[in-house]
Amino acid sequence: MPIKVLVMLVALMSVPGSTAGSVTANTGAISSLRIPDTAVYDQNGKRLSFYADLIKGKTVAINFIFTTCTTICPPLTAMFRKLQQDLGERIGLEVRLISVSVDPANDTPERLHDFAAKFKAGPGWTFVTGNKAEIDALLQALGAAVGDKNDHTPMILVGNDVTGYWTRAYGLTPPATLVKVITEAANRE
Amino acid sequence: MSLPAHDRCTLPYIICLASIAGLILPGSFGDLVFAGGAAQYLLTAQEKSGKQIYVHGTSPGGRKISAYLGESSVEVPGRTMPCANCHGLDGRGKPEGGVVPSNLTWEALTKPYGVTHPEGRTHPPYTDRALELAITRGLDPAGNKLLNVMPHYQLSQEDLGDLVAYLKRLGKDHDPGLTENSITIGTTIPARADLAGIGQAIKAVTTAFFEEVNSRGGIYNRRIELKINATSDTPITTSAIVKRFIQNEQVFAMTSAFTAGADKELAALMDNLEVPMVGPLTLYPQGGYPLNRHVFYILSGVEGQARALVNFACQRMPVKRAAVLIVYSDDEMAKGVLEAITDQCRKSGCGPPEPYGYPNADSDVPGFAAKLKQTSKSVIFFLGTSREAIALMKEASELRWSPTFYLGAIAGNEIFGAPPSFAKKIFFSVPSSPDDHTRTEEFRDLATKHKLPAHHLGVQRSVYSAAKILIEGLKRAGKDLSREKLIQALEGLYEYPTGVTPAVTYGLNRRIGAMGAYVVTIDLEKKQFLPASGWIDSN
């Protein structure tokens, strides 16, 4: 069942990403976001409920990848890896990283597992795939739906479920800046 | 309908191979003769080194290569960010998510009047030094900062020199074994004297098939040239010999190589050399994760067949949840099958099975049979030889107990000696059946025209289907052929009819073309094999 995420703060809506050269976080808060409780699989083949198991009560950063994407996804994932290191002990407890596959038909849990291992993804960072129709609906809800997976924009969704604050950042935002964005999301009243 | 006994060993070849695969004996073979001429690589040694950096992001000299991303704040090993990832093997760039990696072919970089990119960036032609700056500092010849998706690299001066040397050849070199008018395909035959018939079959069918292709103009005007080598007496030496063969003969891709006995080693070798291999003759396809992208199997091996058998057995069981017994001989071969059966029982909802090791001494078989009977289970998966299966059946029959036997990998003619109480109670699976031979006339015509040998028809069909799949892949890969394009073309095969095997499907995650089996039972009276099921998918 979809869970309505209440939005506390409405700021200027901007969806960056097309400007690949952007260096700043270029964040923009989002006015309304409903995060569905989609049944998904993680990289270990474990069945999870997207909202209940991954989002609820946490601050999260979500990026969108697929394992056969070689130009943009390795940099996106390497950035997340650095972000994970920079977040240190906060990861898993307070903050979670999620990478959602935009190619669920091909990205089996095993493929995601290999991909995650290649980038040394650690605990607190979940790779997500599942039934194509359901993942498509999830992507739609997260504002990351694309017709052609190769056109998917490098975007990171940062949010705090407790306060309902959600914002977007450019996928290749330097990790130090992203840590600030995440910290800000986590500390929102 | 009965299954014809088409080989000397009367069963489909894959089962015959089973008995072979376990028997790789050391010794007995002399040195192999190589036709190998001097290697004629298209690239110089330096360019080859550069290519490794471009394609894999690793230094041939083992030196460190690092990539820096996002304003240089993130350092990753070069191998996670090879140039080819973004710029493509052909250098033309792989645009994704609005990111357009530049065309890196030397002509594009050195246009005499410079380059103006679509987004407005303009710069004079590249020089060696300018390339170095682009790679290490992210600057173009006009001093413009490149987008931060393009990593900065830190690498030794020597590696940088090699890389730049290769960039000048980028897009113009091609994979070994490929020329304007030829494609070199290799195969490997068994060296053992007692397997000479298999070797002859491989050679005869492949030669005939390629002759036909060539007589019709080849593939995009390229002739297929076949090179043949032979296995050696251990997996390690076989792997070393095949490696030398591929390098010396400049083999573009392999077809129906006899890999039984060195399956792991040869599959790893293909992955390592990045040589596509279609339809190796083996019982043990290495189709698991992490996926070996380079090897395309046609039929399920023993594990896939065992899984299909489990699906069949579980469906027939009156009480779905009834546990089954697995009896296994203690060897390496049985181990993988044991795991496959256990896993498939779980998936089919008829597990968990109870495993029992077959006794070492014949004198212990009666007691063993009694012990099994006490479990009051009625289904046995048996992973051992036919002789062992029959010994157990005989004891069970003494005890007036006749559970259904599902035989794993091995079956042979001896199985007709099973006690009569096991009539209709013995099943095993085969990866292909006469029903799959939908276009045998094509195969028959080839046999007649080229006077193919009359023996090892099962092997011949397997070799034929491998050649057919390979040629189809080469056609689909197009004129601008590369090993990578061949792999992608093969991945696109969906329900492809070879005419002599079940239809073949590959995909990004799939390297076993016909994943499943037919279940066969035994008519003990007429001493015949009878089909017991249609195609059972074990995917």
PDB file of C-alpha atoms in Angstrom, chain B residues 283-397:
ATOM      1  CA  LEU B 283      28.643 -32.336 -19.194  1.00  0.00           C
ATOM      2  CA  TYR B 284      29.511 -29.526 -16.880  1.00  0.00           C
ATOM      3  CA  PRO B 285      28.523 -26.173 -18.300  1.00  0.00           C
ATOM      4  CA  GLN B 286      29.914 -23.392 -16.133  1.00  0.00           C
ATOM      5  CA  GLY B 287      26.780 -21.317 -16.336  1.00  0.00           C
ATOM      6  CA  GLY B 288      26.601 -19.965 -12.772  1.00  0.00           C
ATOM      7  CA  TYR B 289      27.502 -16.637 -11.227  1.00  0.00           C
ATOM      8  CA  PRO B 290      29.608 -14.721 -11.692  1.00  0.00           C
ATOM      9  CA  LEU B 291      28.632 -15.264 -15.281  1.00  0.00           C
ATOM     10  CA  ASN B 292      31.366 -16.191 -17.734  1.00  0.00           C
ATOM     11  CA  ARG B 293      30.367 -13.966 -20.650  1.00  0.00           C
ATOM     12  CA  HIS B 294      32.487 -15.735 -23.215  1.00  0.00           C
ATOM     13  CA  VAL B 295      31.231 -19.311 -23.158  1.00  0.00           C
ATOM     14  CA  PHE B 296      27.896 -20.225 -24.729  1.00  0.00           C
ATOM     15  CA  TYR B 297      26.697 -23.742 -23.934  1.00  0.00           C
ATOM     16  CA  ILE B 298      23.967 -25.413 -25.925  1.00  0.00           C
ATOM     17  CA  LEU B 299      22.515 -28.119 -23.699  1.00  0.00           C
ATOM     18  CA  SER B 300      22.059 -28.442 -19.968  1.00  0.00           C
ATOM     19  CA  GLY B 301      24.730 -30.421 -18.247  1.00  0.00           C
ATOM     20  CA  VAL B 302      24.116 -32.989 -15.570  1.00  0.00           C
ATOM     21  CA  GLU B 303      22.985 -30.378 -13.070  1.00  0.00           C
ATOM     22  CA  GLY B 304      20.424 -28.831 -15.361  1.00  0.00           C
ATOM     23  CA  GLN B 305      19.165 -32.273 -16.301  1.00  0.00           C
ATOM     24  CA  ALA B 306      18.913 -33.268 -12.665  1.00  0.00           C
ATOM     25  CA  ARG B 307      16.861 -30.147 -11.983  1.00  0.00           C
ATOM     26  CA  ALA B 308      14.438 -31.040 -14.763  1.00  0.00           C
ATOM     27  CA  LEU B 309      14.198 -34.535 -13.316  1.00  0.00           C
ATOM     28  CA  VAL B 310      13.321 -33.101  -9.923  1.00  0.00           C
ATOM     29  CA  ASN B 311      10.589 -30.944 -11.462  1.00  0.00           C
ATOM     30  CA  PHE B 312       9.191 -34.039 -13.122  1.00  0.00           C
ATOM     31  CA  ALA B 313       9.430 -36.161  -9.973  1.00  0.00           C
ATOM     32  CA  CYS B 314       7.880 -33.562  -7.705  1.00  0.00           C
ATOM     33  CA  GLN B 315       4.953 -33.148 -10.028  1.00  0.00           C
ATOM     34  CA  ARG B 316       4.258 -36.871  -9.955  1.00  0.00           C
ATOM     35  CA  MET B 317       4.486 -37.185  -6.206  1.00  0.00           C
ATOM     36  CA  PRO B 318       1.092 -37.629  -4.607  1.00  0.00           C
ATOM     37  CA  VAL B 319       2.123 -35.808  -1.467  1.00  0.00           C
ATOM     38  CA  LYS B 320       4.028 -32.781  -2.608  1.00  0.00           C
ATOM     39  CA  ARG B 321       5.836 -32.246   0.625  1.00  0.00           C
ATOM     40  CA  ALA B 322       6.986 -35.828   0.912  1.00  0.00           C
ATOM     41  CA  ALA B 323      10.731 -35.742   1.367  1.00  0.00           C
ATOM     42  CA  VAL B 324      12.897 -37.672  -1.039  1.00  0.00           C
ATOM     43  CA  LEU B 325      16.109 -39.554  -0.611  1.00  0.00           C
ATOM     44  CA  ILE B 326      19.280 -38.852  -2.469  1.00  0.00           C
ATOM     45  CA  VAL B 327      21.784 -41.647  -2.712  1.00  0.00           C
ATOM     46  CA  TYR B 328      25.164 -40.612  -3.982  1.00  0.00           C
ATOM     47  CA  SER B 329      28.557 -42.070  -4.637  1.00  0.00           C
ATOM     48  CA  ASP B 330      31.264 -40.125  -3.002  1.00  0.00           C
ATOM     49  CA  ASP B 331      32.895 -38.212  -5.809  1.00  0.00           C
ATOM     50  CA  GLU B 332      33.373 -34.711  -7.059  1.00  0.00           C
ATOM     51  CA  MET B 333      30.891 -35.114  -9.885  1.00  0.00           C
ATOM     52  CA  ALA B 334      28.078 -36.044  -7.546  1.00  0.00           C
ATOM     53  CA  LYS B 335      28.629 -33.037  -5.314  1.00  0.00           C
ATOM     54  CA  GLY B 336      27.355 -30.369  -7.677  1.00  0.00           C
ATOM     55  CA  VAL B 337      24.406 -32.530  -8.694  1.00  0.00           C
ATOM     56  CA  LEU B 338      23.564 -33.191  -5.057  1.00  0.00           C
ATOM     57  CA  GLU B 339      23.399 -29.453  -4.425  1.00  0.00           C
ATOM     58  CA  ALA B 340      21.354 -28.853  -7.572  1.00  0.00           C
ATOM     59  CA  ILE B 341      18.818 -31.508  -6.574  1.00  0.00           C
ATOM     60  CA  THR B 342      18.520 -30.188  -3.038  1.00  0.00           C
ATOM     61  CA  ASP B 343      17.995 -26.668  -4.320  1.00  0.00           C
ATOM     62  CA  GLN B 344      15.482 -27.724  -6.954  1.00  0.00           C
ATOM     63  CA  CYS B 345      13.535 -29.838  -4.425  1.00  0.00           C
ATOM     64  CA  ARG B 346      13.170 -26.718  -2.335  1.00  0.00           C
ATOM     65  CA  LYS B 347      11.987 -24.694  -5.333  1.00  0.00           C
ATOM     66  CA  SER B 348       9.541 -27.365  -6.429  1.00  0.00           C
ATOM     67  CA  GLY B 349       8.153 -27.762  -2.944  1.00  0.00           C
ATOM     68  CA  CYS B 350       9.108 -31.403  -2.467  1.00  0.00           C
ATOM     69  CA  GLY B 351      12.061 -31.086  -0.173  1.00  0.00           C
ATOM     70  CA  PRO B 352      14.108 -31.154   1.832  1.00  0.00           C
ATOM     71  CA  PRO B 353      15.698 -34.365   0.627  1.00  0.00           C
ATOM     72  CA  GLU B 354      17.729 -36.630   2.871  1.00  0.00           C
ATOM     73  CA  PRO B 355      21.143 -37.518   1.461  1.00  0.00           C
ATOM     74  CA  TYR B 356      22.727 -40.943   1.970  1.00  0.00           C
ATOM     75  CA  GLY B 357      26.210 -41.938   0.826  1.00  0.00           C
ATOM     76  CA  TYR B 358      26.385 -45.204  -1.101  1.00  0.00           C
ATOM     77  CA  PRO B 359      28.347 -47.841   0.842  1.00  0.00           C
ATOM     78  CA  ASN B 360      31.964 -48.422  -0.100  1.00  0.00           C
ATOM     79  CA  ALA B 361      31.813 -52.199   0.171  1.00  0.00           C
ATOM     80  CA  ASP B 362      29.392 -54.375  -1.788  1.00  0.00           C
ATOM     81  CA  SER B 363      28.792 -56.427   1.341  1.00  0.00           C
ATOM     82  CA  ASP B 364      27.218 -53.381   3.006  1.00  0.00           C
ATOM     83  CA  VAL B 365      24.561 -52.905   0.335  1.00  0.00           C
ATOM     84  CA  PRO B 366      21.903 -55.214   1.916  1.00  0.00           C
ATOM     85  CA  GLY B 367      22.110 -53.353   5.227  1.00  0.00           C
ATOM     86  CA  PHE B 368      22.058 -50.061   3.397  1.00  0.00           C
ATOM     87  CA  ALA B 369      18.898 -51.037   1.515  1.00  0.00           C
ATOM     88  CA  ALA B 370      17.223 -51.993   4.789  1.00  0.00           C
ATOM     89  CA  LYS B 371      18.155 -48.652   6.301  1.00  0.00           C
ATOM     90  CA  LEU B 372      16.680 -46.776   3.350  1.00  0.00           C
ATOM     91  CA  LYS B 373      13.504 -48.819   3.470  1.00  0.00           C
ATOM     92  CA  GLN B 374      13.008 -47.831   7.088  1.00  0.00           C
ATOM     93  CA  THR B 375      12.727 -44.189   6.112  1.00  0.00           C
ATOM     94  CA  SER B 376       9.500 -45.205   4.320  1.00  0.00           C
ATOM     95  CA  LYS B 377      10.215 -42.814   1.512  1.00  0.00           C
ATOM     96  CA  SER B 378       9.250 -43.851  -1.972  1.00  0.00           C
ATOM     97  CA  VAL B 379      11.405 -41.655  -4.161  1.00  0.00           C
ATOM     98  CA  ILE B 380      15.132 -42.015  -4.648  1.00  0.00           C
ATOM     99  CA  PHE B 381      17.433 -39.779  -6.652  1.00  0.00           C
ATOM    100  CA  PHE B 382      20.373 -41.939  -7.421  1.00  0.00           C
ATOM    101  CA  LEU B 383      23.748 -40.427  -8.245  1.00  0.00           C
ATOM    102  CA  GLY B 384      26.026 -43.299  -8.928  1.00  0.00           C
ATOM    103  CA  THR B 385      26.795 -45.864 -11.554  1.00  0.00           C
ATOM    104  CA  SER B 386      24.187 -48.150 -13.109  1.00  0.00           C
ATOM    105  CA  ARG B 387      25.935 -51.108 -11.497  1.00  0.00           C
ATOM    106  CA  GLU B 388      25.460 -49.555  -8.054  1.00  0.00           C
ATOM    107  CA  ALA B 389      21.853 -48.667  -8.818  1.00  0.00           C
ATOM    108  CA  ILE B 390      21.077 -52.227  -9.861  1.00  0.00           C
ATOM    109  CA  ALA B 391      22.792 -53.688  -6.791  1.00  0.00           C
ATOM    110  CA  LEU B 392      20.602 -51.489  -4.617  1.00  0.00           C
ATOM    111  CA  MET B 393      17.449 -52.351  -6.576  1.00  0.00           C
ATOM    112  CA  LYS B 394      18.178 -56.040  -6.192  1.00  0.00           C
ATOM    113  CA  GLU B 395      18.474 -55.721  -2.419  1.00  0.00           C
ATOM    114  CA  ALA B 396      15.353 -53.548  -2.258  1.00  0.00           C
ATOM    115  CA  SER B 397      13.489 -56.103  -4.286  1.00  0.00           C
TER     116      SER B 397
END
